[in-house]
mmCIF file of C-alpha atoms in Angstrom:
data_model
loop_
_atom_site.group_PDB
_atom_site.id
_atom_site.type_symbol
_atom_site.label_atom_id
_atom_site.label_comp_id
_atom_site.label_asym_id
_atom_site.label_seq_id
_atom_site.Cartn_x
_atom_site.Cartn_y
_atom_site.Cartn_z
ATOM 1 C CA GLY A 23 -2.516 6.901 2.943
ATOM 2 C CA LEU A 24 -4.352 9.700 1.283
ATOM 3 C CA GLY A 25 -6.748 10.292 4.160
ATOM 4 C CA GLU A 26 -10.421 11.091 3.838
ATOM 5 C CA ASP A 27 -12.159 12.987 1.068
ATOM 6 C CA THR A 28 -13.180 16.094 3.007
ATOM 7 C CA VAL A 29 -13.694 18.491 0.082
ATOM 8 C CA PRO A 30 -17.446 18.758 -0.590
ATOM 9 C CA ASP A 31 -18.661 18.135 -4.128
ATOM 10 C CA GLY A 32 -22.367 17.523 -3.592
ATOM 11 C CA PHE A 33 -22.266 13.785 -4.337
ATOM 12 C CA PRO A 34 -22.294 10.744 -2.040
ATOM 13 C CA PHE A 35 -19.181 8.533 -1.727
ATOM 14 C CA SER A 36 -20.513 6.273 -4.483
ATOM 15 C CA PRO A 37 -23.581 6.394 -6.727
ATOM 16 C CA PRO A 38 -26.859 5.206 -5.214
ATOM 17 C CA PHE A 39 -27.970 1.700 -6.194
ATOM 18 C CA ASP A 40 -31.546 1.643 -4.897
ATOM 19 C CA PRO A 41 -32.891 3.130 -7.012
ATOM 20 C CA PRO A 42 -29.901 3.093 -9.351
ATOM 21 C CA MET A 43 -28.615 6.369 -10.724
ATOM 22 C CA GLU A 44 -29.292 6.768 -14.453
ATOM 23 C CA PRO A 45 -26.179 6.276 -16.631
ATOM 24 C CA GLU A 46 -26.318 9.829 -18.017
ATOM 25 C CA LYS A 47 -26.520 11.250 -14.498
ATOM 26 C CA ARG A 48 -23.642 9.053 -13.326
ATOM 27 C CA LEU A 49 -21.514 10.265 -16.226
ATOM 28 C CA ALA A 50 -22.395 13.917 -15.523
ATOM 29 C CA ALA A 51 -21.657 13.450 -11.810
ATOM 30 C CA GLY A 52 -18.335 11.811 -12.653
ATOM 31 C CA GLU A 53 -17.396 14.727 -14.895
ATOM 32 C CA GLU A 54 -18.276 17.225 -12.170
ATOM 33 C CA ILE A 55 -16.278 15.289 -9.569
ATOM 34 C CA LYS A 56 -13.304 15.045 -11.961
ATOM 35 C CA ALA A 57 -13.475 18.815 -12.550
ATOM 36 C CA LYS A 58 -13.317 19.317 -8.772
ATOM 37 C CA GLY A 59 -10.221 17.098 -8.752
ATOM 38 C CA ASN A 60 -8.665 19.194 -11.509
ATOM 39 C CA ALA A 61 -9.299 22.377 -9.500
ATOM 40 C CA LEU A 62 -7.678 20.797 -6.435
ATOM 41 C CA PHE A 63 -4.704 19.738 -8.577
ATOM 42 C CA LYS A 64 -4.250 23.337 -9.771
ATOM 43 C CA GLU A 65 -4.298 24.466 -6.121
ATOM 44 C CA GLY A 66 -1.522 21.964 -5.345
ATOM 45 C CA LYS A 67 -3.830 19.796 -3.204
ATOM 46 C CA LEU A 68 -2.661 16.591 -4.836
ATOM 47 C CA ASP A 69 -3.914 14.034 -2.309
ATOM 48 C CA ALA A 70 -7.376 15.628 -2.326
ATOM 49 C CA ALA A 71 -7.307 15.588 -6.136
ATOM 50 C CA VAL A 72 -6.502 11.849 -6.212
ATOM 51 C CA LEU A 73 -9.467 11.173 -3.925
ATOM 52 C CA LYS A 74 -11.737 13.017 -6.383
ATOM 53 C CA TYR A 75 -10.330 11.073 -9.351
ATOM 54 C CA ASP A 76 -10.948 7.827 -7.435
ATOM 55 C CA LYS A 77 -14.491 8.976 -6.678
ATOM 56 C CA CYS A 78 -15.121 9.832 -10.332
ATOM 57 C CA LEU A 79 -14.037 6.296 -11.241
ATOM 58 C CA ARG A 80 -16.485 4.856 -8.686
ATOM 59 C CA TYR A 81 -19.289 6.652 -10.527
ATOM 60 C CA VAL A 82 -18.164 5.646 -14.017
ATOM 61 C CA ASP A 83 -17.309 2.053 -13.070
ATOM 62 C CA ALA A 84 -20.303 1.277 -10.815
ATOM 63 C CA TYR A 85 -22.358 -1.665 -12.077
ATOM 64 C CA PRO A 86 -23.096 -1.654 -14.887
ATOM 65 C CA PRO A 87 -19.907 0.184 -15.908
ATOM 66 C CA LEU A 88 -20.522 3.035 -18.324
ATOM 67 C CA ASP A 89 -19.239 2.625 -21.853
ATOM 68 C CA GLY A 90 -18.859 4.987 -24.772
ATOM 69 C CA ASP A 91 -16.276 7.581 -25.693
ATOM 70 C CA ALA A 92 -17.088 10.032 -22.880
ATOM 71 C CA ALA A 93 -16.819 7.371 -20.161
ATOM 72 C CA ARG A 94 -13.601 6.029 -21.700
ATOM 73 C CA ALA A 95 -12.096 9.533 -21.875
ATOM 74 C CA GLY A 96 -13.107 10.218 -18.271
ATOM 75 C CA ARG A 97 -11.540 6.968 -17.057
ATOM 76 C CA LEU A 98 -8.346 7.669 -18.981
ATOM 77 C CA ALA A 99 -8.087 11.234 -17.626
ATOM 78 C CA CYS A 100 -8.656 10.118 -14.029
ATOM 79 C CA HIS A 101 -5.925 7.480 -14.201
ATOM 80 C CA LEU A 102 -3.484 9.861 -15.914
ATOM 81 C CA ASN A 103 -4.259 12.659 -13.459
ATOM 82 C CA SER A 104 -3.850 10.330 -10.486
ATOM 83 C CA GLY A 105 -0.551 9.224 -11.994
ATOM 84 C CA ILE A 106 0.867 12.753 -12.144
ATOM 85 C CA CYS A 107 -0.323 13.477 -8.594
ATOM 86 C CA HIS A 108 1.414 10.354 -7.292
ATOM 87 C CA LEU A 109 4.548 11.182 -9.288
ATOM 88 C CA LYS A 110 4.710 14.725 -7.871
ATOM 89 C CA GLU A 111 4.296 13.314 -4.348
ATOM 90 C CA GLY A 112 7.112 10.783 -4.841
ATOM 91 C CA ARG A 113 4.798 7.756 -4.860
ATOM 92 C CA GLN A 114 6.372 5.999 -7.833
ATOM 93 C CA LYS A 115 4.650 2.658 -7.262
ATOM 94 C CA GLN A 116 1.185 4.251 -7.253
ATOM 95 C CA CYS A 117 2.112 6.342 -10.306
ATOM 96 C CA VAL A 118 3.162 3.223 -12.219
ATOM 97 C CA ALA A 119 -0.100 1.496 -11.230
ATOM 98 C CA ALA A 120 -2.282 4.463 -12.254
ATOM 99 C CA CYS A 121 -0.452 4.879 -15.559
ATOM 100 C CA GLY A 122 -0.714 1.130 -16.147
ATOM 101 C CA ARG A 123 -4.492 1.386 -15.810
ATOM 102 C CA ALA A 124 -4.463 4.333 -18.228
ATOM 103 C CA LEU A 125 -2.413 2.321 -20.717
ATOM 104 C CA GLU A 126 -4.943 -0.524 -20.514
ATOM 105 C CA ILE A 127 -7.475 1.989 -21.865
ATOM 106 C CA ASP A 128 -5.135 3.601 -24.420
ATOM 107 C CA ALA A 129 -1.905 1.693 -25.020
ATOM 108 C CA GLY A 130 -0.500 4.614 -27.012
ATOM 109 C CA SER A 131 -1.129 7.299 -24.385
ATOM 110 C CA VAL A 132 1.972 9.495 -24.497
ATOM 111 C CA LYS A 133 1.200 10.941 -21.053
ATOM 112 C CA GLY A 134 0.756 7.455 -19.607
ATOM 113 C CA LEU A 135 3.982 6.148 -21.115
ATOM 114 C CA PHE A 136 5.969 9.250 -20.138
ATOM 115 C CA ARG A 137 4.722 9.403 -16.546
ATOM 116 C CA LYS A 138 5.241 5.682 -16.054
ATOM 117 C CA GLY A 139 8.768 6.037 -17.427
ATOM 118 C CA CYS A 140 9.480 8.990 -15.115
ATOM 119 C CA ALA A 141 8.312 6.964 -12.121
ATOM 120 C CA HIS A 142 10.608 4.078 -13.077
ATOM 121 C CA ARG A 143 13.565 6.485 -13.363
ATOM 122 C CA GLN A 144 13.121 7.996 -9.888
#
């Protein structure tokens, strides 16, 4: 497993429901959490990065799921980024799953197709 998300980012595990977090604030929080994941990726902390990408998705996908171009782009990036983390860690099955979710958002995603193909080849 990936363990626990121990890198602070200033946000709870998932967005509050009572009262619910405003959609714009959820999107902004998701972007900030994703940026933290990107920083962890650059530091080579791949498991910690995946946990941030998963957390970003919890914010974007919480009921009601956010829509619009920014939410779609954030979802796509999180799945693609998780895919490359899993690939680099030798977790081909998880890479294929993450890239599959990315391809559900954008069937023509070159990164998604390439990373999924790389995972199948390993």
